[in-house]
Amino acid sequence: TTPRAAVAKLLLLEDDPAIARTVIYALERDGFTVQHCLLLGDARRALKARSFDLLMLDVGLPDGSGLDLCREVRAQHPTPILMLSARNEEIDRVLGLELGADDYVSKPFSPRELVARVKALLRRSAMAPAPASRATGGFEVDLAGQRILLHGVPLALTRREVRLLGALLRSPGRIHSREQLLEAAWGDDSDSTDRTVDTHIKTLRAKLRQVDPAREYIVTHRGMGYSLELHPI
Ligand code: CA
């Protein structure tokens, strides 16, 4: 299972070329592929173009804050995020973790320490056997491709079903009312009703069962709505 981790693709957002060089050198020596962006805007474009196994985000950038990108990514994707920031920026550290960053290193950091943190995060998010996270119970959201995979198998979902399942996946275990799910998947399309949600949940369940017949992922809470239950993988 370790060979997978060796080809992990990482995104580095860092405007200091010297720091970036050191980080890239250390990571590439360890077999990682690193795409480097100097600006927030470049990183946003890179994230739209492809998916990454882990993101390393500097906080202070010429065109904004890496914390903003952290929040944007976390709102829709479980990719591990490691924040990089200047020494003693306690507020950044707290904010970063509140916004969903998985770990944090303060500058100056040794390349060896960074590589160790990266490896720990990748292990934690369970690179093997597919780049699906243990924390997400075998689900993998491929934002760029607008796909969701279960145990490495792409689910045959419509655009709406992707949004519906995506909404449930963002907070596993939480009960989502039909109204909330309508909002998430249909926006303000007034033709849709609670029945629309029920119908799509039914289809979604059938599609999940095609990949994993043994388990029930979507739980009905009578009179309240639906939740997504994650199973250990
Ligand atoms: Ca910076």
Short mmCIF file of C-alpha atoms and ligand atoms in Angstrom, two decimals:
data_model
loop_
_atom_site.label_atom_id
_atom_site.label_comp_id
_atom_site.label_asym_id
_atom_site.label_seq_id
_atom_site.Cartn_x
_atom_site.Cartn_y
_atom_site.Cartn_z
CA THR A 1 0.00 0.00 0.00
CA THR A 2 2.94 2.38 0.51
CA PRO A 3 3.82 2.75 -3.20
CA ARG A 4 0.60 4.76 -3.56
CA ALA A 5 1.81 7.34 -1.05
CA ALA A 6 5.03 7.67 -3.00
CA VAL A 7 3.21 9.15 -5.97
CA ALA A 8 0.96 11.45 -3.98
CA LYS A 9 0.38 14.78 -5.70
CA LEU A 10 0.75 17.80 -3.49
CA LEU A 11 -0.06 21.44 -3.98
CA LEU A 12 2.25 24.02 -2.44
CA LEU A 13 1.00 27.59 -2.18
CA GLU A 14 3.96 29.70 -1.05
CA ASP A 15 5.08 33.12 -2.26
CA ASP A 16 8.58 32.91 -0.80
CA PRO A 17 10.70 31.27 -3.55
CA ALA A 18 13.47 30.24 -1.15
CA ILE A 19 11.10 28.42 1.19
CA ALA A 20 9.30 26.87 -1.77
CA ARG A 21 12.56 25.58 -3.26
CA THR A 22 13.57 23.90 0.01
CA VAL A 23 10.14 22.33 0.51
CA ILE A 24 9.88 21.09 -3.06
CA TYR A 25 13.39 19.65 -2.95
CA ALA A 26 12.70 17.74 0.26
CA LEU A 27 9.34 16.41 -0.90
CA GLU A 28 10.48 15.40 -4.38
CA ARG A 29 13.45 13.58 -2.90
CA ASP A 30 10.89 11.56 -0.96
CA GLY A 31 9.02 10.67 -4.14
CA PHE A 32 6.19 13.21 -3.97
CA THR A 33 5.00 15.24 -6.92
CA VAL A 34 4.66 18.91 -6.04
CA GLN A 35 2.85 21.60 -7.98
CA HIS A 36 3.96 25.02 -6.79
CA CYS A 37 1.82 28.15 -6.93
CA LEU A 38 3.06 31.60 -5.92
CA LEU A 39 -0.33 33.25 -5.73
CA LEU A 40 -3.74 32.47 -4.30
CA GLY A 41 -5.29 32.91 -7.74
CA ASP A 42 -2.90 30.36 -9.26
CA ALA A 43 -3.76 27.85 -6.54
CA ARG A 44 -7.50 28.30 -7.14
CA ARG A 45 -6.97 27.61 -10.85
CA ALA A 46 -4.78 24.59 -10.12
CA LEU A 47 -7.46 23.15 -7.81
CA LYS A 48 -10.07 23.52 -10.51
CA ALA A 49 -7.86 21.80 -13.05
CA ARG A 50 -6.96 18.71 -11.07
CA SER A 51 -7.22 17.01 -7.71
CA PHE A 52 -4.46 16.80 -5.12
CA ASP A 53 -3.78 14.42 -2.28
CA LEU A 54 -2.73 17.17 0.10
CA LEU A 55 -2.50 20.96 0.15
CA MET A 56 0.20 23.06 1.83
CA LEU A 57 -1.00 26.62 2.18
CA ASP A 58 0.95 29.68 3.23
CA VAL A 59 -1.19 32.26 5.06
CA GLY A 60 0.25 35.60 3.97
CA LEU A 61 0.17 35.94 0.18
CA PRO A 62 0.40 38.97 -2.10
CA ASP A 63 -3.16 38.47 -3.33
CA GLY A 64 -4.86 37.35 -0.13
CA SER A 65 -4.84 34.85 2.70
CA GLY A 66 -4.28 31.12 2.48
CA LEU A 67 -6.90 30.85 5.23
CA ASP A 68 -9.56 31.87 2.72
CA LEU A 69 -8.54 29.06 0.40
CA CYS A 70 -8.51 26.66 3.34
CA ARG A 71 -12.13 27.55 4.10
CA GLU A 72 -13.18 27.32 0.45
CA VAL A 73 -11.60 23.90 -0.03
CA ARG A 74 -12.89 22.51 3.25
CA ALA A 75 -16.45 23.54 2.40
CA GLN A 76 -16.49 20.98 -0.37
CA HIS A 77 -13.56 18.63 -0.12
CA PRO A 78 -11.88 16.37 2.47
CA THR A 79 -8.32 16.83 1.07
CA PRO A 80 -5.82 17.14 3.95
CA ILE A 81 -4.61 20.71 4.46
CA LEU A 82 -1.36 21.71 6.10
CA MET A 83 -1.05 25.41 6.87
CA LEU A 84 2.36 27.10 6.76
CA SER A 85 2.80 30.33 8.56
CA ALA A 86 5.18 32.80 10.10
CA ARG A 87 6.37 32.20 13.62
CA ASN A 88 4.06 33.02 16.52
CA GLU A 89 1.01 33.78 14.45
CA GLU A 90 -1.19 32.16 17.04
CA ILE A 91 -4.34 33.68 15.59
CA ASP A 92 -3.58 32.15 12.20
CA ARG A 93 -2.97 28.79 13.82
CA VAL A 94 -6.27 28.82 15.69
CA LEU A 95 -8.17 30.20 12.71
CA GLY A 96 -6.60 27.68 10.36
CA LEU A 97 -7.63 24.75 12.50
CA GLU A 98 -11.09 26.23 13.02
CA LEU A 99 -11.46 26.61 9.28
CA GLY A 100 -10.68 22.94 8.87
CA ALA A 101 -6.93 22.73 8.37
CA ASP A 102 -5.60 19.36 9.51
CA ASP A 103 -2.23 20.51 10.75
CA TYR A 104 -0.02 23.53 11.01
CA VAL A 105 3.70 24.27 10.85
CA SER A 106 5.29 27.54 11.87
CA LYS A 107 8.15 29.10 9.96
CA PRO A 108 10.98 28.54 10.14
CA PHE A 109 10.43 24.78 9.91
CA SER A 110 12.91 22.15 8.88
CA PRO A 111 12.16 20.42 5.57
CA ARG A 112 12.46 17.12 7.41
CA GLU A 113 9.74 18.14 9.84
CA LEU A 114 7.48 19.22 7.00
CA VAL A 115 7.96 15.94 5.15
CA ALA A 116 7.17 14.05 8.37
CA ARG A 117 3.94 16.03 8.83
CA VAL A 118 2.95 15.49 5.22
CA LYS A 119 3.47 11.75 5.53
CA ALA A 120 1.53 11.63 8.79
CA LEU A 121 -1.39 13.49 7.23
CA LEU A 122 -1.42 11.25 4.18
CA ARG A 123 -1.37 8.17 6.39
CA ARG A 124 -4.19 9.61 8.44
CA SER A 125 -6.29 10.28 5.38
CA ALA A 126 -5.56 6.71 4.29
CA MET A 127 -4.09 6.94 0.83
CA ALA A 128 -4.56 3.21 0.36
CA PRO A 129 -6.11 1.50 -1.51
CA ALA A 130 -7.70 4.43 -3.33
CA PRO A 131 -7.13 8.06 -2.44
CA ALA A 132 -10.24 7.81 -0.30
CA SER A 133 -10.13 9.02 3.24
CA ARG A 134 -10.73 6.72 6.18
CA ALA A 135 -12.49 9.65 7.78
CA THR A 136 -14.96 9.65 4.92
CA GLY A 137 -15.69 5.94 5.13
CA GLY A 138 -14.59 5.02 1.64
CA PHE A 139 -16.12 8.04 -0.09
CA GLU A 140 -13.99 10.26 -2.25
CA VAL A 141 -15.24 13.52 -3.65
CA ASP A 142 -13.53 14.44 -6.90
CA LEU A 143 -14.38 18.09 -7.15
CA ALA A 144 -12.65 18.72 -10.45
CA GLY A 145 -14.44 15.84 -12.14
CA GLN A 146 -17.74 16.47 -10.29
CA ARG A 147 -17.70 12.81 -9.29
CA ILE A 148 -18.05 10.87 -6.08
CA LEU A 149 -16.35 7.52 -5.67
CA LEU A 150 -17.17 4.80 -3.17
CA HIS A 151 -14.35 2.36 -2.41
CA GLY A 152 -12.62 3.66 -5.52
CA VAL A 153 -15.61 3.03 -7.80
CA PRO A 154 -17.13 6.11 -9.46
CA LEU A 155 -20.85 6.32 -8.66
CA ALA A 156 -23.11 6.82 -11.66
CA LEU A 157 -24.71 9.98 -10.33
CA THR A 158 -26.50 12.87 -11.95
CA ARG A 159 -25.31 16.40 -11.21
CA ARG A 160 -28.10 16.81 -8.63
CA GLU A 161 -27.28 13.51 -6.97
CA VAL A 162 -23.64 14.59 -6.68
CA ARG A 163 -24.79 17.74 -4.91
CA LEU A 164 -27.21 15.82 -2.70
CA LEU A 165 -24.67 13.20 -1.63
CA GLY A 166 -22.01 15.92 -1.35
CA ALA A 167 -24.22 17.82 1.11
CA LEU A 168 -24.71 14.69 3.23
CA LEU A 169 -21.00 13.87 3.09
CA ARG A 170 -19.97 17.30 4.33
CA SER A 171 -21.34 16.52 7.78
CA PRO A 172 -21.70 12.79 8.30
CA GLY A 173 -24.02 11.76 11.10
CA ARG A 174 -25.85 15.07 11.06
CA ILE A 175 -29.54 15.03 10.25
CA HIS A 176 -30.32 17.16 7.22
CA SER A 177 -33.92 18.27 6.79
CA ARG A 178 -35.52 17.84 3.36
CA GLU A 179 -35.54 21.60 3.11
CA GLN A 180 -31.79 21.80 3.68
CA LEU A 181 -31.16 19.10 1.10
CA LEU A 182 -33.43 20.82 -1.41
CA GLU A 183 -31.48 24.01 -0.91
CA ALA A 184 -28.15 22.19 -1.29
CA ALA A 185 -29.01 20.22 -4.40
CA TRP A 186 -31.65 22.27 -6.18
CA GLY A 187 -30.92 25.82 -5.10
CA ASP A 188 -34.01 27.97 -5.51
CA ASP A 189 -35.71 25.79 -8.11
CA SER A 190 -39.31 26.28 -6.99
CA ASP A 191 -40.62 23.21 -8.84
CA SER A 192 -38.96 20.91 -6.35
CA THR A 193 -40.68 19.58 -3.25
CA ASP A 194 -39.93 17.34 -0.29
CA ARG A 195 -41.08 14.45 -2.47
CA THR A 196 -38.33 15.32 -4.93
CA VAL A 197 -35.78 14.79 -2.18
CA ASP A 198 -37.32 11.45 -1.18
CA THR A 199 -37.27 10.24 -4.78
CA HIS A 200 -33.65 11.20 -5.29
CA ILE A 201 -32.60 9.68 -1.96
CA LYS A 202 -34.19 6.43 -3.12
CA THR A 203 -32.22 6.48 -6.37
CA LEU A 204 -29.06 7.44 -4.51
CA ARG A 205 -29.48 4.48 -2.14
CA ALA A 206 -29.89 2.13 -5.07
CA LYS A 207 -26.73 3.47 -6.69
CA LEU A 208 -24.74 3.13 -3.46
CA ARG A 209 -26.04 -0.43 -3.11
CA GLN A 210 -24.72 -1.27 -6.58
CA VAL A 211 -21.21 -0.61 -5.29
CA ASP A 212 -21.65 -1.78 -1.69
CA PRO A 213 -24.71 -4.03 -1.30
CA ALA A 214 -23.81 -5.00 2.28
CA ARG A 215 -24.24 -1.60 3.88
CA GLU A 216 -26.80 1.14 4.25
CA TYR A 217 -25.27 4.59 4.08
CA ILE A 218 -28.28 6.88 4.10
CA VAL A 219 -30.41 6.78 7.24
CA THR A 220 -34.00 8.03 7.34
CA HIS A 221 -35.01 9.98 10.43
CA ARG A 222 -38.78 9.97 10.50
CA GLY A 223 -40.22 13.45 10.36
CA MET A 224 -36.76 14.99 10.44
CA GLY A 225 -34.80 14.12 7.35
CA TYR A 226 -31.76 12.12 6.37
CA SER A 227 -28.22 11.55 7.55
CA LEU A 228 -25.24 9.81 6.08
CA GLU A 229 -23.66 7.10 8.15
CA LEU A 230 -20.01 6.32 7.59
CA HIS A 231 -18.78 2.78 8.09
CA PRO A 232 -15.21 1.86 9.01
CA ILE A 233 -13.26 0.68 5.95
CA CA B 1 4.03 34.39 2.60
#
